[in-house]
Tab-separated table of C-alpha atoms in Angstrom:
chain	number	residue	atom	x	y	z
A	1	MET	CA	3.250	0.350	11.105
A	2	THR	CA	1.777	2.215	8.038
A	3	PHE	CA	0.146	1.485	5.179
A	4	TRP	CA	2.003	3.408	2.547
A	5	PRO	CA	5.546	4.941	3.119
A	6	GLN	CA	5.860	8.582	5.142
A	7	LEU	CA	7.130	11.831	4.565
A	8	TYR	CA	7.692	14.207	6.751
A	9	ASN	CA	5.482	17.853	6.544
A	10	ASP	CA	7.703	20.315	7.914
A	11	THR	CA	4.318	22.770	7.746
A	12	VAL	CA	2.106	20.643	10.021
A	13	LYS	CA	5.252	19.098	11.536
A	14	LYS	CA	3.788	15.934	11.063
A	15	TRP	CA	4.813	12.658	8.983
A	16	GLN	CA	2.425	12.119	6.465
A	17	SER	CA	1.578	8.788	4.788
A	18	THR	CA	2.178	9.474	1.185
A	19	PRO	CA	2.001	6.968	-1.732
A	20	GLU	CA	3.503	9.537	-4.070
A	21	ASN	CA	2.142	7.461	-7.213
A	22	LEU	CA	-1.412	7.357	-6.970
A	23	LEU	CA	-1.368	11.072	-5.356
A	24	GLN	CA	0.507	12.241	-8.622
A	25	LEU	CA	-1.957	9.908	-10.870
A	26	PHE	CA	-5.292	11.976	-9.608
A	27	GLN	CA	-2.925	15.416	-9.856
A	28	LEU	CA	-2.643	14.387	-13.647
A	29	SER	CA	-6.425	14.454	-13.949
A	30	ASP	CA	-6.545	18.294	-12.992
A	31	LYS	CA	-4.585	18.303	-16.875
A	32	PHE	CA	-6.464	15.771	-18.016
A	33	PRO	CA	-9.109	16.855	-20.629
A	34	VAL	CA	-11.835	14.688	-18.899
A	35	LYS	CA	-14.698	15.712	-20.491
A	36	SER	CA	-13.858	15.577	-24.166
A	37	VAL	CA	-12.743	12.011	-23.290
A	38	GLU	CA	-16.100	11.061	-21.930
A	39	GLU	CA	-17.454	12.138	-24.971
A	40	LEU	CA	-15.820	10.104	-26.965
A	41	LEU	CA	-16.084	7.041	-25.226
A	42	LYS	CA	-19.607	7.673	-25.736
A	43	LEU	CA	-19.519	8.006	-29.081
A	44	MET	CA	-17.583	4.720	-29.213
A	45	GLY	CA	-20.577	3.074	-27.540
A	46	LEU	CA	-18.606	2.878	-24.165
A	47	GLY	CA	-20.701	5.028	-22.349
A	48	ASP	CA	-20.295	2.748	-18.621
A	49	ILE	CA	-16.338	3.418	-18.794
A	50	ALA	CA	-17.483	7.116	-19.374
A	51	THR	CA	-19.805	7.189	-16.037
A	52	VAL	CA	-16.807	4.847	-14.138
A	53	MET	CA	-14.470	7.878	-15.043
A	54	ASP	CA	-17.077	10.668	-14.031
A	55	HIS	CA	-17.684	8.610	-10.747
A	56	LEU	CA	-13.571	8.862	-10.247
A	57	LEU	CA	-13.520	12.407	-10.846
A	58	HIS	CA	-16.329	13.054	-8.673
A	59	GLU	CA	-14.733	11.351	-5.594
A	60	LYS	CA	-10.934	11.735	-6.324
A	61	ASP	CA	-10.826	14.142	-2.960
A	62	MET	CA	-11.834	11.560	-1.363
A	63	PHE	CA	-9.807	8.912	-2.407
A	64	ALA	CA	-6.556	11.220	-1.738
A	65	ALA	CA	-7.597	12.228	1.856
A	66	ALA	CA	-7.789	8.879	2.477
A	67	PHE	CA	-4.144	8.130	1.672
A	68	HIS	CA	-3.396	9.984	4.497
A	69	ILE	CA	-3.821	7.286	6.698
A	70	PRO	CA	-2.668	7.045	10.430
A	71	PRO	CA	-0.796	3.667	11.275
A	72	ASP	CA	-3.159	0.033	11.856
A	73	PHE	CA	-2.822	-3.018	13.745
A	74	ASP	CA	-2.901	-4.821	10.387
A	75	ASP	CA	0.258	-3.834	8.910
A	76	THR	CA	2.021	-4.215	12.168
A	77	PHE	CA	1.082	-7.361	13.115
A	78	VAL	CA	1.926	-8.595	9.976
A	79	ASN	CA	5.326	-6.903	10.897
A	80	ILE	CA	5.514	-9.089	13.711
A	81	GLY	CA	4.431	-11.949	12.376
A	82	LEU	CA	7.185	-11.478	9.955
A	83	GLY	CA	9.462	-11.573	12.708
A	84	SER	CA	8.291	-14.519	14.576
A	85	LEU	CA	8.602	-16.568	11.407
A	86	LEU	CA	12.720	-14.971	10.596
A	87	LYS	CA	12.854	-16.083	14.656
A	88	GLU	CA	12.264	-19.703	13.945
A	89	ILE	CA	13.533	-20.489	10.636
A	90	PRO	CA	16.853	-21.707	10.588
A	91	GLY	CA	19.486	-20.212	8.651
A	92	TYR	CA	17.897	-16.990	9.243
A	93	SER	CA	19.297	-15.042	12.082
A	94	ASP	CA	20.608	-12.152	10.165
A	95	LEU	CA	17.359	-11.674	8.759
A	96	PHE	CA	16.327	-11.880	12.454
A	97	ALA	CA	18.965	-9.608	13.829
A	98	LYS	CA	17.737	-7.145	11.086
A	99	TRP	CA	14.380	-7.410	11.686
A	100	GLN	CA	15.445	-6.933	15.609
A	101	SER	CA	17.297	-3.638	15.065
A	102	THR	CA	14.221	-1.754	13.911
A	103	ASN	CA	11.538	-3.212	15.934
A	104	SER	CA	12.698	-3.416	19.499
A	105	ASN	CA	9.705	-1.711	21.788
A	106	LEU	CA	7.421	-4.027	20.704
A	107	THR	CA	5.352	-4.328	23.874
A	108	SER	CA	4.392	-0.921	22.820
A	109	VAL	CA	2.041	-2.738	20.466
A	110	LEU	CA	0.258	-3.938	23.708
A	111	HIS	CA	-0.434	-0.901	25.047
A	112	ALA	CA	-1.782	0.554	21.727
A	113	LEU	CA	-4.092	-2.555	21.279
A	114	LYS	CA	-5.723	-1.941	24.734
A	115	ARG	CA	-5.828	2.095	24.423
A	116	TYR	CA	-7.633	1.598	21.245
A	117	ALA	CA	-9.637	-1.791	21.449
A	118	TYR	CA	-12.824	-1.079	20.159
A	119	ARG	CA	-15.114	-1.525	23.262
A	120	PRO	CA	-18.932	-1.244	22.331
A	121	HIS	CA	-20.377	-1.396	26.283
A	122	SER	CA	-18.156	1.571	27.316
A	123	ASN	CA	-19.203	4.659	28.259
A	124	ASN	CA	-16.055	5.995	27.183
A	125	THR	CA	-17.012	7.968	23.825
A	126	ARG	CA	-13.116	7.616	23.108
A	127	VAL	CA	-13.369	3.850	22.169
A	128	ASN	CA	-17.045	3.185	22.526
A	129	THR	CA	-17.898	5.034	18.705
A	130	ILE	CA	-17.248	2.845	15.650
A	131	ASP	CA	-18.328	2.986	12.048
A	132	PRO	CA	-21.794	2.402	11.648
A	133	ARG	CA	-21.029	-0.365	9.120
A	134	THR	CA	-19.291	-2.226	11.368
A	135	TYR	CA	-22.023	-1.935	13.973
A	136	PHE	CA	-24.284	-2.938	11.135
A	137	TYR	CA	-22.993	-6.882	10.611
A	138	LEU	CA	-21.225	-6.860	14.155
A	139	HIS	CA	-24.440	-6.027	16.412
A	140	LYS	CA	-26.224	-9.701	15.174
A	141	PHE	CA	-23.068	-10.727	16.854
A	142	LEU	CA	-23.414	-8.624	20.292
A	143	ALA	CA	-26.879	-10.133	20.554
A	144	ALA	CA	-26.005	-13.857	20.005
A	145	THR	CA	-23.579	-14.398	22.215
A	146	ASN	CA	-24.809	-11.704	24.929
A	147	LYS	CA	-21.298	-10.291	25.779
A	148	THR	CA	-21.784	-6.799	28.045
A	149	ASP	CA	-18.028	-5.759	28.072
A	150	ALA	CA	-16.991	-6.595	24.553
A	151	ALA	CA	-13.337	-5.777	23.076
A	152	PHE	CA	-12.228	-6.106	19.995
A	153	VAL	CA	-8.880	-5.361	17.659
A	154	PRO	CA	-9.898	-2.483	15.387
A	155	THR	CA	-8.212	-1.348	12.618
A	156	TRP	CA	-6.780	1.831	13.067
A	157	ILE	CA	-4.442	2.676	15.615
A	158	GLN	CA	-6.311	6.153	16.057
A	159	ASN	CA	-9.109	6.917	18.102
A	160	VAL	CA	-12.130	9.484	17.229
A	161	ASP	CA	-10.706	12.356	19.594
A	162	GLU	CA	-7.113	12.052	17.768
A	163	ALA	CA	-8.731	12.237	13.939
A	164	MET	CA	-10.517	15.045	14.708
A	165	ALA	CA	-7.744	16.784	16.128
A	166	LEU	CA	-4.733	15.437	13.753
A	167	SER	CA	-7.266	16.166	10.454
A	168	ASP	CA	-5.846	19.024	9.229
A	169	LYS	CA	-2.182	17.578	9.771
A	170	GLY	CA	-2.811	15.043	7.385
A	171	VAL	CA	-3.100	12.092	9.710
A	172	ALA	CA	-6.769	10.519	10.264
A	173	MET	CA	-8.614	7.445	9.817
A	174	PRO	CA	-11.233	7.303	6.884
A	175	PHE	CA	-14.381	8.778	7.656
A	176	PHE	CA	-12.558	9.956	10.906
A	177	VAL	CA	-13.950	6.770	12.484
A	178	ASN	CA	-12.661	3.727	13.435
A	179	ASN	CA	-14.221	0.109	12.370
A	180	VAL	CA	-13.235	-3.757	12.744
A	181	ASP	CA	-12.655	-5.516	9.648
A	182	VAL	CA	-12.743	-9.778	9.935
A	183	THR	CA	-9.722	-10.319	8.461
A	184	VAL	CA	-7.400	-7.645	9.683
A	185	ALA	CA	-8.518	-9.116	13.181
A	186	ALA	CA	-7.376	-12.672	11.583
A	187	ASN	CA	-3.833	-10.783	11.079
A	188	THR	CA	-3.949	-9.551	14.499
A	189	VAL	CA	-4.650	-12.166	16.311
A	190	ASN	CA	-1.873	-15.055	14.366
A	191	GLY	CA	0.982	-11.960	14.767
A	192	LEU	CA	0.120	-12.333	18.590
A	193	THR	CA	-0.364	-16.002	18.444
A	194	SER	CA	2.914	-16.344	16.416
A	195	ALA	CA	4.981	-13.717	18.744
A	196	LEU	CA	4.309	-15.532	21.598
A	197	LEU	CA	4.755	-18.971	20.337
A	198	SER	CA	8.445	-17.903	19.057
A	199	GLY	CA	8.972	-16.390	22.224
A	200	LEU	CA	9.112	-12.784	20.862
A	201	PHE	CA	5.839	-12.097	23.536
A	202	LYS	CA	6.145	-13.348	26.870
A	203	PRO	CA	3.254	-14.922	28.656
A	204	SER	CA	3.095	-12.154	31.588
A	205	ASP	CA	2.881	-9.446	28.530
A	206	PHE	CA	-0.477	-10.833	27.751
A	207	ASP	CA	-2.572	-9.274	30.736
A	208	SER	CA	-6.358	-10.216	31.661
A	209	ASP	CA	-6.632	-7.048	29.205
A	210	ILE	CA	-4.759	-8.534	26.329
A	211	GLN	CA	-6.437	-11.867	26.724
A	212	HIS	CA	-9.673	-10.298	27.046
A	213	ILE	CA	-9.439	-8.826	23.936
A	214	TYR	CA	-7.710	-11.495	21.861
A	215	LYS	CA	-10.873	-13.938	23.121
A	216	ASP	CA	-13.488	-11.595	22.102
A	217	THR	CA	-11.840	-10.949	18.334
A	218	VAL	CA	-11.423	-14.737	18.266
A	219	ASP	CA	-15.024	-15.523	19.179
A	220	LEU	CA	-16.256	-12.825	16.622
A	221	ILE	CA	-13.588	-13.959	13.982
A	222	ILE	CA	-15.400	-17.490	14.413
A	223	TYR	CA	-18.779	-16.323	14.292
A	224	GLU	CA	-18.261	-14.464	10.824
A	225	ILE	CA	-16.353	-17.468	9.024
A	226	THR	CA	-19.020	-19.704	10.063
A	227	GLY	CA	-22.173	-17.383	9.640
A	228	ASN	CA	-21.384	-16.082	5.904
A	229	PHE	CA	-20.098	-12.549	7.319
A	230	SER	CA	-23.333	-11.722	8.912
A	231	SER	CA	-24.828	-11.750	5.224
A	232	ARG	CA	-22.477	-8.727	4.484
A	233	ARG	CA	-18.641	-9.849	3.509
A	234	ASP	CA	-18.834	-6.591	1.938
A	235	LEU	CA	-19.118	-4.873	5.210
A	236	ALA	CA	-17.433	-7.551	7.282
A	237	LEU	CA	-14.446	-7.785	5.150
A	238	THR	CA	-14.136	-4.420	5.067
A	239	TYR	CA	-10.370	-4.350	3.117
A	240	TYR	CA	-9.878	-7.787	2.372
A	241	PRO	CA	-12.885	-8.586	-0.180
A	242	SER	CA	-11.879	-12.333	-0.414
A	243	LYS	CA	-13.192	-14.795	1.913
A	244	LEU	CA	-10.960	-18.010	1.150
A	245	GLU	CA	-7.656	-15.490	1.921
A	246	CYS	CA	-9.767	-14.274	5.196
A	247	PHE	CA	-10.221	-18.616	5.941
A	248	TRP	CA	-6.525	-18.874	5.063
A	249	PHE	CA	-5.043	-16.099	7.298
A	250	THR	CA	-7.060	-17.995	10.232
A	251	SER	CA	-6.069	-21.126	9.021
A	252	ARG	CA	-2.589	-19.887	9.695
A	253	THR	CA	-3.278	-19.718	13.714
A	254	LEU	CA	-4.609	-22.633	13.613
A	255	THR	CA	-1.730	-24.468	12.449
A	256	ILE	CA	0.690	-23.178	14.720
A	257	LEU	CA	-1.670	-23.409	17.726
A	258	ARG	CA	-1.659	-27.119	16.832
A	259	ASP	CA	1.872	-27.560	16.151
A	260	PHE	CA	2.924	-26.263	19.453
A	261	TYR	CA	0.751	-28.024	20.982
A	262	LYS	CA	1.795	-31.654	19.748
A	263	LYS	CA	5.329	-30.722	21.620
A	264	ALA	CA	4.594	-28.392	24.384
A	265	PRO	CA	1.540	-27.083	26.821
A	266	LEU	CA	0.387	-23.781	25.262
A	267	PRO	CA	1.955	-21.042	27.087
A	268	LEU	CA	-1.684	-19.743	28.406
A	269	LYS	CA	-4.552	-21.708	29.264
A	270	MET	CA	-7.178	-19.726	27.406
A	271	LEU	CA	-5.582	-20.994	24.147
A	272	GLU	CA	-6.294	-24.498	24.808
A	273	ASP	CA	-9.837	-22.933	24.259
A	274	VAL	CA	-9.217	-20.966	21.255
A	275	LEU	CA	-7.846	-24.176	19.653
A	276	GLN	CA	-10.671	-26.179	20.262
A	277	LYS	CA	-12.935	-23.632	19.028
A	278	LEU	CA	-10.990	-22.890	15.262
A	279	GLU	CA	-10.616	-26.595	15.108
A	280	GLY	CA	-14.535	-27.410	15.117
A	281	ALA	CA	-15.277	-23.671	13.225
A	282	MET	CA	-12.698	-24.806	10.434
A	283	ARG	CA	-12.745	-28.658	10.338
A	284	ASN	CA	-16.900	-28.266	9.972
A	285	LYS	CA	-18.435	-25.054	8.169
A	286	VAL	CA	-15.246	-23.715	7.119
A	287	THR	CA	-14.442	-27.103	5.429
A	288	ALA	CA	-18.051	-27.451	3.827
A	289	ASP	CA	-18.216	-23.574	2.869
A	290	ILE	CA	-14.544	-24.118	0.827
A	291	LEU	CA	-16.094	-27.770	-0.665
A	292	GLN	CA	-19.335	-26.418	-1.795
A	293	GLU	CA	-17.509	-23.631	-3.674
A	294	ALA	CA	-15.264	-26.444	-5.839
A	295	ILE	CA	-16.025	-26.370	-9.746
A	296	LYS	CA	-15.063	-29.393	-11.763
A	297	SER	CA	-13.301	-28.597	-14.985
A	298	ALA	CA	-13.620	-30.815	-18.101
A	299	ASP	CA	-10.006	-32.553	-17.323
A	300	GLY	CA	-10.692	-33.437	-13.798
A	301	GLY	CA	-9.555	-30.854	-11.741
A	302	ILE	CA	-10.813	-28.918	-9.275
A	303	TYR	CA	-10.634	-24.605	-9.200
A	304	PHE	CA	-12.568	-21.914	-7.580
A	305	ASP	CA	-13.935	-19.021	-8.447
A	306	ASP	CA	-14.357	-15.549	-6.639
A	307	PHE	CA	-15.274	-12.139	-8.812
A	308	LEU	CA	-12.592	-10.575	-10.536
A	309	GLY	CA	-13.784	-10.217	-14.268
A	310	ASP	CA	-17.109	-11.687	-13.793
A	311	GLY	CA	-19.448	-9.250	-14.133
A	312	ASP	CA	-19.494	-9.253	-17.776
A	313	PHE	CA	-22.361	-9.573	-20.741
A	314	ASP	CA	-22.521	-10.070	-23.891
A	315	ILE	CA	-24.634	-8.385	-26.766
A	316	LYS	CA	-27.529	-10.655	-25.595
A	317	GLY	CA	-27.135	-9.853	-21.759
A	318	ASN	CA	-25.570	-13.234	-20.851
A	319	ALA	CA	-22.871	-13.450	-18.227
A	320	ILE	CA	-19.086	-13.609	-19.174
A	321	LYS	CA	-16.280	-14.816	-16.647
A	322	TYR	CA	-12.962	-14.229	-17.488
A	323	ALA	CA	-12.321	-15.641	-13.777
A	324	GLU	CA	-9.542	-12.657	-13.166
A	325	ASP	CA	-9.062	-14.275	-10.061
A	326	ARG	CA	-9.606	-17.742	-9.931
A	327	LEU	CA	-5.784	-18.618	-9.959
A	328	PHE	CA	-5.423	-16.647	-6.536
A	329	THR	CA	-8.743	-18.070	-5.149
A	330	THR	CA	-7.642	-21.871	-6.041
A	331	SER	CA	-4.403	-21.484	-4.021
A	332	MET	CA	-6.219	-19.549	-1.695
A	333	ALA	CA	-8.597	-22.678	-1.137
A	334	VAL	CA	-5.713	-25.584	-1.110
A	335	ASN	CA	-3.912	-23.907	1.565
A	336	THR	CA	-6.740	-23.281	4.028
A	337	LEU	CA	-7.348	-27.031	3.178
A	338	ILE	CA	-4.147	-28.051	4.230
A	339	ASN	CA	-3.505	-25.815	7.033
A	340	ILE	CA	-7.033	-27.327	8.571
A	341	TRP	CA	-6.236	-31.187	7.664
A	342	THR	CA	-2.763	-31.417	7.937
A	343	SER	CA	-0.497	-31.596	11.019
A	344	THR	CA	3.139	-31.304	10.652
A	345	GLU	CA	5.834	-34.612	11.844
A	346	GLY	CA	8.736	-33.553	11.447
A	347	ASP	CA	9.766	-32.514	8.124
A	348	THR	CA	6.434	-33.745	6.389
A	349	LEU	CA	3.147	-33.234	6.808
A	350	ALA	CA	0.110	-35.782	7.526
A	351	PHE	CA	-3.632	-35.551	6.862
A	352	LEU	CA	-5.029	-35.949	10.261
A	353	ASN	CA	-7.002	-39.575	10.988
A	354	ASN	CA	-10.356	-38.534	10.635
A	355	THR	CA	-9.334	-36.054	6.993
A	356	PRO	CA	-12.548	-36.908	4.756
A	357	SER	CA	-12.432	-38.600	1.654
A	358	SER	CA	-13.662	-35.572	-0.024
A	359	VAL	CA	-10.790	-33.219	1.123
A	360	ASN	CA	-8.206	-35.144	0.233
A	361	GLU	CA	-10.122	-35.265	-3.010
A	362	THR	CA	-10.321	-31.870	-3.575
A	363	ILE	CA	-6.581	-30.913	-2.605
A	364	GLN	CA	-5.104	-33.296	-5.344
A	365	GLN	CA	-7.555	-32.512	-7.877
A	366	SER	CA	-7.254	-28.434	-7.095
A	367	VAL	CA	-3.358	-29.057	-7.097
A	368	LYS	CA	-3.609	-30.727	-10.407
A	369	TRP	CA	-5.684	-27.822	-11.668
A	370	LEU	CA	-3.369	-25.315	-10.417
A	371	ASN	CA	-0.093	-27.368	-11.886
A	372	ASP	CA	-1.532	-27.131	-15.417
A	373	ASN	CA	-2.574	-23.902	-15.326
A	374	ILE	CA	-0.349	-21.073	-13.323
A	375	LEU	CA	1.705	-20.943	-16.075
A	376	GLY	CA	-0.224	-20.580	-18.584
A	377	THR	CA	-1.664	-17.412	-20.534
A	378	HIS	CA	-5.554	-18.169	-20.818
A	379	LEU	CA	-6.038	-16.643	-17.280
A	380	LYS	CA	-4.644	-13.915	-15.137
A	381	PRO	CA	-3.042	-13.951	-12.241
A	382	TRP	CA	-4.473	-11.103	-10.547
A	383	ASN	CA	-6.873	-10.688	-7.135
A	384	ALA	CA	-8.585	-8.542	-4.696
A	385	PHE	CA	-5.941	-9.306	-2.336
A	386	PHE	CA	-6.840	-5.356	-0.616
A	387	SER	CA	-9.259	-2.675	-1.488
A	388	GLY	CA	-10.834	0.371	-0.188
A	389	SER	CA	-13.609	0.503	2.589
A	390	GLY	CA	-16.297	1.249	-0.179
A	391	LYS	CA	-17.348	-1.215	-2.012
A	392	GLY	CA	-19.745	1.300	-4.437
A	393	GLN	CA	-22.753	3.434	-3.205
A	394	ALA	CA	-24.428	0.715	-1.175
A	395	SER	CA	-20.882	0.386	0.945
A	396	LEU	CA	-20.602	3.879	2.326
A	397	PRO	CA	-21.154	4.450	5.692
A	398	PHE	CA	-23.726	7.200	5.461
A	399	TRP	CA	-26.673	4.983	4.683
A	400	TYR	CA	-26.342	3.133	8.070
A	401	PRO	CA	-27.537	4.111	11.203
A	402	ALA	CA	-25.689	6.519	12.982
A	403	ASN	CA	-25.934	7.884	16.530
A	404	ARG	CA	-23.117	10.125	16.323
A	405	LYS	CA	-22.938	12.526	14.012
A	406	GLU	CA	-20.713	15.589	14.620
A	407	TYR	CA	-18.269	18.406	12.728
A	408	LEU	CA	-14.826	18.114	13.504
A	409	ASN	CA	-14.998	21.030	16.068
A	410	GLY	CA	-17.421	18.681	17.916
A	411	THR	CA	-20.830	20.427	17.027
A	412	SER	CA	-23.598	17.613	16.405
A	413	PHE	CA	-26.002	18.075	13.403
A	414	ASN	CA	-29.004	16.085	11.759
A	415	ASP	CA	-28.774	13.799	8.974
A	416	ASP	CA	-31.780	14.738	7.114
A	417	MET	CA	-28.977	16.373	4.325
A	418	PHE	CA	-24.961	16.340	4.125
A	419	PRO	CA	-23.533	19.507	5.883
A	420	ASP	CA	-20.975	21.295	4.550
A	421	GLY	CA	-17.050	20.612	5.261
A	422	LEU	CA	-16.093	17.855	7.659
A	423	PHE	CA	-17.559	15.648	9.725
A	424	LEU	CA	-18.260	11.859	11.497
A	425	VAL	CA	-20.626	9.510	11.086
A	426	GLY	CA	-20.283	7.230	14.080
A	427	PHE	CA	-22.361	4.611	16.039
A	428	GLU	CA	-22.006	4.812	19.914
A	429	GLY	CA	-22.530	2.603	22.110
A	430	THR	CA	-25.299	-0.454	21.988
A	431	LEU	CA	-28.792	-0.963	21.202
A	432	SER	CA	-30.978	-3.798	21.578
A	433	ASP	CA	-32.110	-5.384	18.422
A	434	GLU	CA	-35.876	-3.680	18.670
A	435	GLN	CA	-34.510	-0.186	18.745
A	436	TYR	CA	-31.817	-1.158	16.137
A	437	ASN	CA	-34.475	-2.280	14.151
A	438	ILE	CA	-35.868	1.138	14.287
A	439	LEU	CA	-33.361	2.782	13.234
A	440	LEU	CA	-32.783	0.772	9.958
A	441	SER	CA	-36.575	1.365	8.919
A	442	GLN	CA	-35.456	4.910	8.749
A	443	ARG	CA	-33.565	6.911	5.957
A	444	HIS	CA	-30.401	8.289	6.600
A	445	PHE	CA	-29.413	11.517	4.618
A	446	GLY	CA	-32.299	10.813	2.559
A	447	GLU	CA	-31.634	7.054	1.503
A	448	LYS	CA	-32.915	3.626	3.021
A	449	THR	CA	-30.272	1.364	4.655
A	450	PRO	CA	-28.548	-1.395	2.379
A	451	ILE	CA	-29.512	-4.892	4.019
A	452	ASP	CA	-28.701	-7.159	1.428
A	453	PHE	CA	-25.471	-7.621	0.012
A	454	PRO	CA	-25.637	-7.756	-4.285
A	455	GLY	CA	-22.526	-9.071	-4.826
A	456	PHE	CA	-19.462	-7.204	-6.015
A	457	ASN	CA	-20.556	-6.931	-9.708
A	458	PRO	CA	-24.146	-6.083	-9.426
A	459	ARG	CA	-26.095	-6.002	-12.588
A	460	GLY	CA	-27.345	-2.536	-13.705
A	461	SER	CA	-25.875	1.216	-13.478
A	462	PRO	CA	-21.477	1.104	-13.478
A	463	THR	CA	-21.640	2.649	-9.894
A	464	GLY	CA	-20.664	-0.194	-7.747
A	465	PHE	CA	-16.951	0.246	-8.426
A	466	PHE	CA	-14.578	0.195	-6.168
A	467	PRO	CA	-10.107	0.672	-5.676
A	468	PHE	CA	-8.528	-2.333	-5.018
A	469	TRP	CA	-4.900	-3.402	-5.235
A	470	SER	CA	-4.026	-6.735	-7.329
A	471	SER	CA	-0.793	-8.942	-7.023
A	472	ASP	CA	0.717	-11.682	-9.531
A	473	ALA	CA	3.783	-12.109	-7.378
A	474	TYR	CA	1.157	-13.128	-4.543
A	475	THR	CA	-1.184	-15.325	-6.456
A	476	TYR	CA	2.518	-17.233	-7.779
A	477	SER	CA	3.911	-17.148	-4.206
A	478	THR	CA	0.608	-18.567	-2.566
A	479	THR	CA	0.364	-21.122	-5.353
A	480	MET	CA	4.151	-22.028	-4.495
A	481	LEU	CA	3.761	-22.520	-1.499
A	482	ALA	CA	0.824	-24.658	-2.103
A	483	PHE	CA	2.457	-26.801	-4.193
A	484	ALA	CA	5.343	-26.739	-1.525
A	485	LYS	CA	2.807	-27.974	1.470
A	486	TYR	CA	1.340	-30.904	-0.655
A	487	LEU	CA	4.325	-32.213	-1.710
A	488	LYS	CA	5.029	-32.344	1.720
A	489	ILE	CA	2.204	-34.600	2.777
A	490	LYS	CA	3.473	-38.307	3.016
């Protein structure tokens, strides 16, 4: 599946992802008196806004090109997860039949997963090349685990060769190279797991290579969620900035495995090991991470903040927090903790025997806070549930070590300066820590590699902006889910 609706381009004979509303917005800027507006903003003391406008308009061609993207494993496996859910809910047989009628060749996605999996140790450049930002955070995992034949779920259902060939037809990955997003990986694992447990996939569909990709991807997810996302949340959560959203997506797989295992043996032996690993990770480090971020309100409730609306300063330079994603982030925390620390018993939920009192209290007080605030007008129901891969200048791929730099015709170039025309910058294969550190000490396109993550609201010149998608409905629905689950706890 694709992220955007598709239209057939008769000129190039290809279906193209086409977000009409966004493309029309960029086209409108061609007729807009930009310079006059920027000068007016500066006269009004709003120079920061003028600077952001200027940066956005200079990058509009890059954004527009990024909209013409290929299918991805994220949307594909979220859709498969939906089908699994419809299949299992009594009373939804008509909807499941409708879903099934348009999703009749499910095993094709397993073939695609094997074809497009990122395999850093392979000699095949079609599958061993990845976004330099991905390798920057992921190389720590490769070094720590000593894997020699790793395979991971990537974001895009496309490889470098295809991106180079299809670029002029409007179907190419951003920057012409794939990446590994931990949240996309969590969604894919959830889709694979739910489809297997619901019967959409048969155990025999999970051959040794699919199981290999599944296990390595789970290992990567666990390493990242228990290790502060390798201290580069902006890179590891490539398209989903919210770490609590990633925690929640991961906890859903834990829940369905645990509930299935209570009733029957898991269909594949390796799933028992996955269940045990997820239990350990989620109950220990992930739970501790969530509890550490809990904030007590004056009325005795508990809430959680992320970053939206928290980057402003008053005239004296004091930080101002508008907490525009507080409602959403709190709902994510509640749903995650409930998934980790309860199990299904018939039509109810029950806390596990060893549930810490701090978890129980945090859930109760967070639900109280949500109940008191979700319908108020003093907080925005916003979220950054999805975003572009670049979170400002520091997270663009060009500044990270790369050993594959090519024009789209395959001609190599060096990175002393940006070349004219379209090109890709990728990391091919693997390097030892010692070799990679040498590359980290060098400049890339004239810039030092940004080693540290300054947060999503870096202080200073307003160049740290990035496009993100927000949904009020998502905040309200996840809050309703938190309430429903809480009321089911006996």
